[in-house]
Short mmCIF file of C-alpha atoms in Angstrom, two decimals:
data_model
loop_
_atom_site.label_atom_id
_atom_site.label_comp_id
_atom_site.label_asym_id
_atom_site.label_seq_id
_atom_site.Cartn_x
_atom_site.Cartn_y
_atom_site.Cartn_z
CA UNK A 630 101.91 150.61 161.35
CA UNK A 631 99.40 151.95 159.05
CA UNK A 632 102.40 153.59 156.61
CA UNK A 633 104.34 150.53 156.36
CA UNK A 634 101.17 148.57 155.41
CA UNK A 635 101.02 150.93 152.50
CA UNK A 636 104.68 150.96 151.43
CA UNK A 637 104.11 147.10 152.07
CA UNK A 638 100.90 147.64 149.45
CA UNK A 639 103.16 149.89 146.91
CA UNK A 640 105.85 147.36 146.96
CA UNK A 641 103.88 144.33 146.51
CA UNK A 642 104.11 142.39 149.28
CA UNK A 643 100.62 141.51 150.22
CA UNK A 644 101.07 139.12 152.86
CA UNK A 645 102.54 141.99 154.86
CA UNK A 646 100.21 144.44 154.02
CA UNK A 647 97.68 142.33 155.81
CA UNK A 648 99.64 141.78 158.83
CA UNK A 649 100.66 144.95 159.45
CA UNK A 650 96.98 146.27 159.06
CA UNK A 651 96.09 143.97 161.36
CA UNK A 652 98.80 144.62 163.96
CA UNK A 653 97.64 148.12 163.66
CA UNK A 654 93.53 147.78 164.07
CA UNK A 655 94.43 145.66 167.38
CA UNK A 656 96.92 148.89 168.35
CA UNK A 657 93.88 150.86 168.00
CA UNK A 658 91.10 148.44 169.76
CA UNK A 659 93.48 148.57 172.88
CA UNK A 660 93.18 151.91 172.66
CA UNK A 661 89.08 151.75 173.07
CA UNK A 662 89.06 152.94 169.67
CA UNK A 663 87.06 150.96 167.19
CA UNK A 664 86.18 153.29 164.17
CA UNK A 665 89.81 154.04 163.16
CA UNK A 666 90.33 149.90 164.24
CA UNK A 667 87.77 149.21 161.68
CA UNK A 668 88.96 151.57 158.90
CA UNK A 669 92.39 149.99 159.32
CA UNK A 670 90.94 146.77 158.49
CA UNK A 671 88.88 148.20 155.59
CA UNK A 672 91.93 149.64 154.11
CA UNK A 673 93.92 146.58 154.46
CA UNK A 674 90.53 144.56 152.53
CA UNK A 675 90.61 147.52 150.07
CA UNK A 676 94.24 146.65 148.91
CA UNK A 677 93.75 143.11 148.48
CA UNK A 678 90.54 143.26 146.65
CA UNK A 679 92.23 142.37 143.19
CA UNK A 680 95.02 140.43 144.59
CA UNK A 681 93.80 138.47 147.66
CA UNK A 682 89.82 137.81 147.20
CA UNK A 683 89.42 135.56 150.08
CA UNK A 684 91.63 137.37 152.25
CA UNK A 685 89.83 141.09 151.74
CA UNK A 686 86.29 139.05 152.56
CA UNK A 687 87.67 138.04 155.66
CA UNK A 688 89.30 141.40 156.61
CA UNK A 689 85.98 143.30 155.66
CA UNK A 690 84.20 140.70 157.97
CA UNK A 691 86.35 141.57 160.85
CA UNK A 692 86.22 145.05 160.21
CA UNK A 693 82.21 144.66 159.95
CA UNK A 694 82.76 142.48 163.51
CA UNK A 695 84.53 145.28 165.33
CA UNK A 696 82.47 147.87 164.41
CA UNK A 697 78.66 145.55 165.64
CA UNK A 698 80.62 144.84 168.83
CA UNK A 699 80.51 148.26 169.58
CA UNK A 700 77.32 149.06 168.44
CA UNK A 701 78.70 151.55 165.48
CA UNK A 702 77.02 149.36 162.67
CA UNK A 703 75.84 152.16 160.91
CA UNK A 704 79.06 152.55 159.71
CA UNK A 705 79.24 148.91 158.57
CA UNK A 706 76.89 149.30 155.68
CA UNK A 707 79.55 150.41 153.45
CA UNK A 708 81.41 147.40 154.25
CA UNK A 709 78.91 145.06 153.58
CA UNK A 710 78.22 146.39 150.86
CA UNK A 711 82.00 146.03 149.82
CA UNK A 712 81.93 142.71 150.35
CA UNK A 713 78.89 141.63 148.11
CA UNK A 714 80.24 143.43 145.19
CA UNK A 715 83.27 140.98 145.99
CA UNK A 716 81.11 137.89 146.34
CA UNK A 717 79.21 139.21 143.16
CA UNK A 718 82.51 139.20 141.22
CA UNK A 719 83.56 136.32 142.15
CA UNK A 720 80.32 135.09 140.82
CA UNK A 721 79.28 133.26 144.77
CA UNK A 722 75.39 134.48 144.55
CA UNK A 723 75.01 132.79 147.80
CA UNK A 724 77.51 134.64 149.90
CA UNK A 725 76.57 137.68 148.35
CA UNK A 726 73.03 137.64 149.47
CA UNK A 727 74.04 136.44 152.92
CA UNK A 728 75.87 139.25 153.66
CA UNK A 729 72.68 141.15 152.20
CA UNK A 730 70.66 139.85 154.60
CA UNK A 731 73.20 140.53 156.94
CA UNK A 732 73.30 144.47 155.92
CA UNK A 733 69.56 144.33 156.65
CA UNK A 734 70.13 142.58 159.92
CA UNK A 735 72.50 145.38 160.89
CA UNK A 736 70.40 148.30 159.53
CA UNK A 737 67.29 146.31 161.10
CA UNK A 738 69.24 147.35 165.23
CA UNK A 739 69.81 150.96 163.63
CA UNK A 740 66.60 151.81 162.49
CA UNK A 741 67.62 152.09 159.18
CA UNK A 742 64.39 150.90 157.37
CA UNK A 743 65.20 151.97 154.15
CA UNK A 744 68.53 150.64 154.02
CA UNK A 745 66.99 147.51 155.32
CA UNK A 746 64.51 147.44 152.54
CA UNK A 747 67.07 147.93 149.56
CA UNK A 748 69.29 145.24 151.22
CA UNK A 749 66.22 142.59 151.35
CA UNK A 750 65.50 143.08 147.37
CA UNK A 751 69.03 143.26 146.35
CA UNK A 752 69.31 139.43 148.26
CA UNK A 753 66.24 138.88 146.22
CA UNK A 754 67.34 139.84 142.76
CA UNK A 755 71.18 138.10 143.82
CA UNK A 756 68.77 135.01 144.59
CA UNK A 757 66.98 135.92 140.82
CA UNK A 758 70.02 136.13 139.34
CA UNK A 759 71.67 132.67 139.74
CA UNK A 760 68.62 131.16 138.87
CA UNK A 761 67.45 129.81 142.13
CA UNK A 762 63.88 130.62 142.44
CA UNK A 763 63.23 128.31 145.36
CA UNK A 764 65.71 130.46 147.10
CA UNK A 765 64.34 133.67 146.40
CA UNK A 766 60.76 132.88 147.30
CA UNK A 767 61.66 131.55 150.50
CA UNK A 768 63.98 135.03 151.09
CA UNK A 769 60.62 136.99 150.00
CA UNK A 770 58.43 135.29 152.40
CA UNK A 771 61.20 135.50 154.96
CA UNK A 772 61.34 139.11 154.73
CA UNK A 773 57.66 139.59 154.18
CA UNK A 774 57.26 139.11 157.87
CA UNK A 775 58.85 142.16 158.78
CA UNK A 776 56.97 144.83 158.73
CA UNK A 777 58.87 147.24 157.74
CA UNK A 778 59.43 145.47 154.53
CA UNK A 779 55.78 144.90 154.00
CA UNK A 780 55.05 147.89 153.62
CA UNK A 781 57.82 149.60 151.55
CA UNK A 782 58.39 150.04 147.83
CA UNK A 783 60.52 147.68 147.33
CA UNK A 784 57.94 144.95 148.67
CA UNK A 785 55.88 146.37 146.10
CA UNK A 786 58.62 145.98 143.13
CA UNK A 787 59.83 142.26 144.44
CA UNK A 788 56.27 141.41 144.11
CA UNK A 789 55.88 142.72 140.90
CA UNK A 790 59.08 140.79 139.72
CA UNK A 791 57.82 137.45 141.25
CA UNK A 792 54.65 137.69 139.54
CA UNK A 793 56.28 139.03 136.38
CA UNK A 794 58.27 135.53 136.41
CA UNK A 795 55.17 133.32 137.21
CA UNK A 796 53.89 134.28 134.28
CA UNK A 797 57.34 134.25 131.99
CA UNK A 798 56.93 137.82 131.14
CA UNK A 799 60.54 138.67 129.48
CA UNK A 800 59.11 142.29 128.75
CA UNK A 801 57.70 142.53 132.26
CA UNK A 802 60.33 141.91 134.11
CA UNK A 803 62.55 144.19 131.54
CA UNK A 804 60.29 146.62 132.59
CA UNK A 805 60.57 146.35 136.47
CA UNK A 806 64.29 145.81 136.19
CA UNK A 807 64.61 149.52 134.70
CA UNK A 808 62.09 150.97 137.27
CA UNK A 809 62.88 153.71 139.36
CA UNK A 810 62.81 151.30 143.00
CA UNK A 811 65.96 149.00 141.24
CA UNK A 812 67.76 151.88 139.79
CA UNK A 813 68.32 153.51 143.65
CA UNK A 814 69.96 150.18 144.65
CA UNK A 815 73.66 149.48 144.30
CA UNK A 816 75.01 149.77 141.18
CA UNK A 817 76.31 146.12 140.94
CA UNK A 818 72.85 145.15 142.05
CA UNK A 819 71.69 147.03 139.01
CA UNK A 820 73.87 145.41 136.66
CA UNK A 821 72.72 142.12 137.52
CA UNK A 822 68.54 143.37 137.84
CA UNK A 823 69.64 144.23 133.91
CA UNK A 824 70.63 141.19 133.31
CA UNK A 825 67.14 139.51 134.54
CA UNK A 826 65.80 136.92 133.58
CA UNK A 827 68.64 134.40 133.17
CA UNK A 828 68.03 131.04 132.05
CA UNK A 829 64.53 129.69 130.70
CA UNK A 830 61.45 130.58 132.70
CA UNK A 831 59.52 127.38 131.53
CA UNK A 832 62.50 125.49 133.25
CA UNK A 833 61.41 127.40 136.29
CA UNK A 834 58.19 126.43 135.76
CA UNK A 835 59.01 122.42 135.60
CA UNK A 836 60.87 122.20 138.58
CA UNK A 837 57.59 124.15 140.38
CA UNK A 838 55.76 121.45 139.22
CA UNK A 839 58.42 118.44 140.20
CA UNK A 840 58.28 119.54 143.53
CA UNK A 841 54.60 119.45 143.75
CA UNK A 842 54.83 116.00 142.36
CA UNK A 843 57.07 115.09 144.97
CA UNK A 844 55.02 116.40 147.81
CA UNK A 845 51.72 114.28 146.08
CA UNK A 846 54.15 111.21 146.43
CA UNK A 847 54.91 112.04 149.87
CA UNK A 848 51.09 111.82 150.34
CA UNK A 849 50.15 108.82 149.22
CA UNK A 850 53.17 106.55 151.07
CA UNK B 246 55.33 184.56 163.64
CA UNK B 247 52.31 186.29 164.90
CA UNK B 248 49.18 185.48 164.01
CA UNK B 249 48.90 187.93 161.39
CA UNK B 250 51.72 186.72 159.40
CA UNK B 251 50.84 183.22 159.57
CA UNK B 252 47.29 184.73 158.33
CA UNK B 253 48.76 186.32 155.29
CA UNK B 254 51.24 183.31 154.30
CA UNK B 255 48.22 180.95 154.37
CA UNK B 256 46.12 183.43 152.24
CA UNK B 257 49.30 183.77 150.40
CA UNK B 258 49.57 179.99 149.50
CA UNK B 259 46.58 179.15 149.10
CA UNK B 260 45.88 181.95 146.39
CA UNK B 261 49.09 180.24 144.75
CA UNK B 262 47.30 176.69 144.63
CA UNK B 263 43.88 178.03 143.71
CA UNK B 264 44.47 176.96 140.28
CA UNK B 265 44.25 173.26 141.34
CA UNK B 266 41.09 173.75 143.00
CA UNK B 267 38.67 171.52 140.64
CA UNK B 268 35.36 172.75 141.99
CA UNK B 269 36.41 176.36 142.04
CA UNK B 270 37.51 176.28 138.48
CA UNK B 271 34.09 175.14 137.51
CA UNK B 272 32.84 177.62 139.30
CA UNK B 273 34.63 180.02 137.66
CA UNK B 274 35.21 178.52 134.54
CA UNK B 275 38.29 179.52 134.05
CA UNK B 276 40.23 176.34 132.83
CA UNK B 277 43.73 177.88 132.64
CA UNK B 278 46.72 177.10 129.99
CA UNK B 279 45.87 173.57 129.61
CA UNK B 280 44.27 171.93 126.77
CA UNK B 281 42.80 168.87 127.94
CA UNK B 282 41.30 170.49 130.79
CA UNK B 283 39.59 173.52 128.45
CA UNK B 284 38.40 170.69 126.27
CA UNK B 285 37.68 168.82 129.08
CA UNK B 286 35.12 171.37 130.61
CA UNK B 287 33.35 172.27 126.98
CA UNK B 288 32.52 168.60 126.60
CA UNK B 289 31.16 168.09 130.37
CA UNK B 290 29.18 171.48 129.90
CA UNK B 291 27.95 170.16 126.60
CA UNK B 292 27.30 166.54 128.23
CA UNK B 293 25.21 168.65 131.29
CA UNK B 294 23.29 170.51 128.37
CA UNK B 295 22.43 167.57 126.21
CA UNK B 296 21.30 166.02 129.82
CA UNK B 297 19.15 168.75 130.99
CA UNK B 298 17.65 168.87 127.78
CA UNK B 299 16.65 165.31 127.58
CA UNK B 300 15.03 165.61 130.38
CA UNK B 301 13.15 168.44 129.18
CA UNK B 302 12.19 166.33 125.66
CA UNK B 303 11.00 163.39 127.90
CA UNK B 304 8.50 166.20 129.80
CA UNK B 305 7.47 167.96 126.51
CA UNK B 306 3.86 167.48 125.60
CA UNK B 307 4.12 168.75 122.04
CA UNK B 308 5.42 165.29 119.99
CA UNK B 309 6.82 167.84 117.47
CA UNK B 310 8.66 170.05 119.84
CA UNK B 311 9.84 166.37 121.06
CA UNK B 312 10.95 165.26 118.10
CA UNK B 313 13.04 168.41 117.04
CA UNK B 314 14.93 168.65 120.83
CA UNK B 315 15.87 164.86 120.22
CA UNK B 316 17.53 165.29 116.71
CA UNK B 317 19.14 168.11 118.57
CA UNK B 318 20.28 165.80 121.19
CA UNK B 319 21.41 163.61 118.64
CA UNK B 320 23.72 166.22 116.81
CA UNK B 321 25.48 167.05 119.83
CA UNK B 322 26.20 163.81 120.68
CA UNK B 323 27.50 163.19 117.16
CA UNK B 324 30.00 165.82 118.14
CA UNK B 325 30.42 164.98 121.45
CA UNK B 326 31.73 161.83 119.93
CA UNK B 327 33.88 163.20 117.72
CA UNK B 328 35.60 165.39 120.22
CA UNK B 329 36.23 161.88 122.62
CA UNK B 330 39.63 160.79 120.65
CA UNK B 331 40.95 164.03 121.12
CA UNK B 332 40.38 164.13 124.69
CA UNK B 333 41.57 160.54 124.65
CA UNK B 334 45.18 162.03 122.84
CA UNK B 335 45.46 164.95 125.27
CA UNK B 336 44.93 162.44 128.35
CA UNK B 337 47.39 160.76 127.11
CA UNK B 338 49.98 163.24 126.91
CA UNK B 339 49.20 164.23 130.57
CA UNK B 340 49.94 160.54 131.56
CA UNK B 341 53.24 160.62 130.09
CA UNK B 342 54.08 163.91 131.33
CA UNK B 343 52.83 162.42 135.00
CA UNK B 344 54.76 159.59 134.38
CA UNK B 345 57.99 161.30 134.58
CA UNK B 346 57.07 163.65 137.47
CA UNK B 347 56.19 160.38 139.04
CA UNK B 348 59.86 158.78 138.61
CA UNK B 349 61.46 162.46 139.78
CA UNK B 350 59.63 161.98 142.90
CA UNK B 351 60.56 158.66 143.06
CA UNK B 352 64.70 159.55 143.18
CA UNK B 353 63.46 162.57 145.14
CA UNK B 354 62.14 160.34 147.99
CA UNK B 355 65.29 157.70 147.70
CA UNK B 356 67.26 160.89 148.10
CA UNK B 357 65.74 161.88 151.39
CA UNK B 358 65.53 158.72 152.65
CA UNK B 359 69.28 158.35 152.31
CA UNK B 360 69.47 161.58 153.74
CA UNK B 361 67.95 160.87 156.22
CA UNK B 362 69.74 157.74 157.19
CA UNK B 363 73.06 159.76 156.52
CA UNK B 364 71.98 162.19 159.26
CA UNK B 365 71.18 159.57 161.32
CA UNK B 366 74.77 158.54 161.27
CA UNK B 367 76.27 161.85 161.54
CA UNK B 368 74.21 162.76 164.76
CA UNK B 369 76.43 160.48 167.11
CA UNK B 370 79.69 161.62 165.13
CA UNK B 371 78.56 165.37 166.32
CA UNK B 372 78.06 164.63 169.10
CA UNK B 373 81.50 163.07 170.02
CA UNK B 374 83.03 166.10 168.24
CA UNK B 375 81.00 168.26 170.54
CA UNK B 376 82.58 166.59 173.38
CA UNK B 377 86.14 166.55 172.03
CA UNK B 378 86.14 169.98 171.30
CA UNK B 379 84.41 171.57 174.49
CA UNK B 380 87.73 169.47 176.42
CA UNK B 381 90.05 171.00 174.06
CA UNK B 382 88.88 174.59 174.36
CA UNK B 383 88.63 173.97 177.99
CA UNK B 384 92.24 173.01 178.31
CA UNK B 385 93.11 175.56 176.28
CA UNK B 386 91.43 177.78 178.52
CA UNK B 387 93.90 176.22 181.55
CA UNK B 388 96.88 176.04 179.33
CA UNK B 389 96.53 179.55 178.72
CA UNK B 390 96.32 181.03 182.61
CA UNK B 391 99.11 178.89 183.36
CA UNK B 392 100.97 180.52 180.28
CA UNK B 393 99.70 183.99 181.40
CA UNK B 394 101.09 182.98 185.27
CA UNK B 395 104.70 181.74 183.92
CA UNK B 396 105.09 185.03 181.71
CA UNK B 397 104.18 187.31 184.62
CA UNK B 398 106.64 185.97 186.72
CA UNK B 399 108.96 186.34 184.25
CA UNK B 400 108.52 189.60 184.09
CA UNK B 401 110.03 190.32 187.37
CA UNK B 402 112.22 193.53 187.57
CA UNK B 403 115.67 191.72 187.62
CA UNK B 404 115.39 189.56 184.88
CA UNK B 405 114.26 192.44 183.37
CA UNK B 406 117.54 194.45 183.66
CA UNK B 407 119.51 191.14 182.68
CA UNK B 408 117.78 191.18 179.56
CA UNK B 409 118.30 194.36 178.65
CA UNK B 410 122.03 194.21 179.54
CA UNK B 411 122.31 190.49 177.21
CA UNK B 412 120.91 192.76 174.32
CA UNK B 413 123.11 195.56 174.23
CA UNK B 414 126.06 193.12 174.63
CA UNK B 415 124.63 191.14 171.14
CA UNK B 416 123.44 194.45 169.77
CA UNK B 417 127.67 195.49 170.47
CA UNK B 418 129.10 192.24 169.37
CA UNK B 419 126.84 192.21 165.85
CA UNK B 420 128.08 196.17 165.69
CA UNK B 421 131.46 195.19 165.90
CA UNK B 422 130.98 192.29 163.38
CA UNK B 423 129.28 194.68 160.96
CA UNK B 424 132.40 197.32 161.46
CA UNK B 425 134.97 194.01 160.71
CA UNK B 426 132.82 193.32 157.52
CA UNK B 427 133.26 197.17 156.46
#
């Protein structure tokens, strides 16, 4: 099944290729075996990256699926990862850092703490990077309750990079964006830290202070 | 290791990381290659001098003799001072050069850490190959003595002879060929 999906792939016809992936990971989970299941799913993502967006996110998920079910998700990081640098392209900073958290969620059952610690700032800078500092304060405080987290490095250099944007230090957060912590994350995660800060800090800075107002108004009804 | 060995290879080390030993350099006063710390020691020596004989000026009866070891005092610190901004430049260029051994250890640990984590992985894969292997080299093991069972049989003195007669006949028939050729 697996060589016609790639003839399928060299001729163009990408609505095969996924089926007969598919046909061929379920082949292999009725055999019992999940790893070359998965692979045949992350293959069949792989060739529709460019072509088929949508349809390689939802193959990688599946692939991601089989793989938790059988408690291989060790293997899954890759896959994850895969899919974020999708979501990244495709510019939906949302759905990239779910699937971040998601990494850390698998890495989290695997005892993978450092994994789980470069997943939580990459959803962090994601958050940082389309602008939504709500977002990415309430992800930092999220993760600050795990432990692990608290007491890692990159706690350390998300805290620095919150505190960097409080004050609307351009320089500073140039600064943390080239240190060594960011540079060991993914490389599209490094692209974006790069990129930091997009938009006007001061803007950031109203809408803090809108929200308070809201909150007083809240108070006195 | 015996006891002995792990004797020496302490003794060993430790003579090897001597030269980081702060109070034993003092001691010594043996500063090493390094600048700042050479210049480092002359101006604490010179501080502890200057100190000790302050303390001495404050005792001294004779106003004169007073006088004179507190100019003195004031000349070295005069040069003390002097000497500060150099200190300040050579500390400097040890920060930077810390700096960078700092980042190095920083990809150093992110490399083990991965490592680590790869490891991790690999530890269940090994073990499944483990597995997978000790069944194939036991059925190869079986496959074998039933191989070794089915040739000795075989063997048996009749088929034997019937072989032996087949090959003359082809050895005769390819002789005969080989003549028709000539």
């Amino acid at each position: 099944m697996e060589s016609a999906a790639a003839l399928g792939k060299e001729l163009g016809r990408w609505n095969e290729v996924s089926d007969h992936y598919r046909r061929a990971s379920e082949l292999y989970i009725e055999c019992g075996r999940s790893q070359p299941a998965s692979d045949a799913l992350a293959k069949a993502a792989r060739a529709l990256e460019d072509v088929a967006p949508d349809e390689a996110v939802r193959l990688y998920t599946e692939a991601c699926v089989v793989l938790e079910e059988d408690g291989k998700e060790q293997m899954a990081f890759d896959l994850y990862r895969a899919v974020t640098s999708i979501h990244v392209k495709l510019e939906r900073y949302t759905d990239a850092a779910t699937f971040l958290l998601r990494l850390g969620v698998a890495a989290d059952k695997c005892n993978a703490v450092n994994s789980q610690c470069k997943a939580y700032l990459s959803a962090i800078i994601v958050y940082l990077y389309a602008h939504d500092f709500q977002q990415a304060q309430k992800c930092y405080n999220d993760c600050s309750q795990i432990e692990a987290f608290l007491n890692s490095d990159q706690n350390r250099c998300a805290s620095k990079l919150f505190s960097a944007y409080e004050e609307g230090d351009v320089e500073e957060i140039k600064r943390v964006a080239k240190s060594s912590t960011i540079s060991n994350l993914d490389h599209v995660i490094i692209r974006l830290a790069r990129k930091l800060p997009t938009g006007d800090l001061k803007e950031l800075k109203r809408e803090e202070v809108k929200e308070e107002e809201l909150l007083d108004e809240n108070d006195l009804t | 290791m015996s006891v002995i060995d792990i004797l020496t290879r302490v003794d060993a080390i430790c003579k090897k990381y001597d030269k980081y030993d702060v109070e034993k350099q003092r001691a010594e006063n043996v500063s090493g290659d390094d600048a700042f710390a050479r210049l480092f020691a002359a101006v604490e020596s010179d501080i502890e001098a200057a100190l000790e004989k302050s303390g001495m000026a404050a005792e001294e009866k004779n106003r004169a003799a007073a006088v004179a070891m507190n100019a003195e005092i004031r000349r070295t610190k005069a040069r003390l001072m002097e000497e500060v901004p150099k200190l300040q430049r050579l500390a400097l260029k040890k920060d930077q050069g810390l700096d960078i051994i700092s980042e190095g250890l920083d990809t150093l640990k992110n490399m083990a850490h991965d490592m680590d984590e790869e490891l991790d992985r690999q530890v269940p894969l090994m073990d499944e190959i483990d597995t997978k292997v000790d069944k194939a080299t036991s059925d190869l093991k079986n496959t074998n003595v039933r191989l070794k069972e089915t040739v000795n049989q075989l063997r048996s003195s009749r088929n034997f002879c019937i072989d032996i007669i087949l090959l003359c006949i082809v050895l005769g028939i390819a002789a005969y060929l080989y003549n028709l050729h000539d």
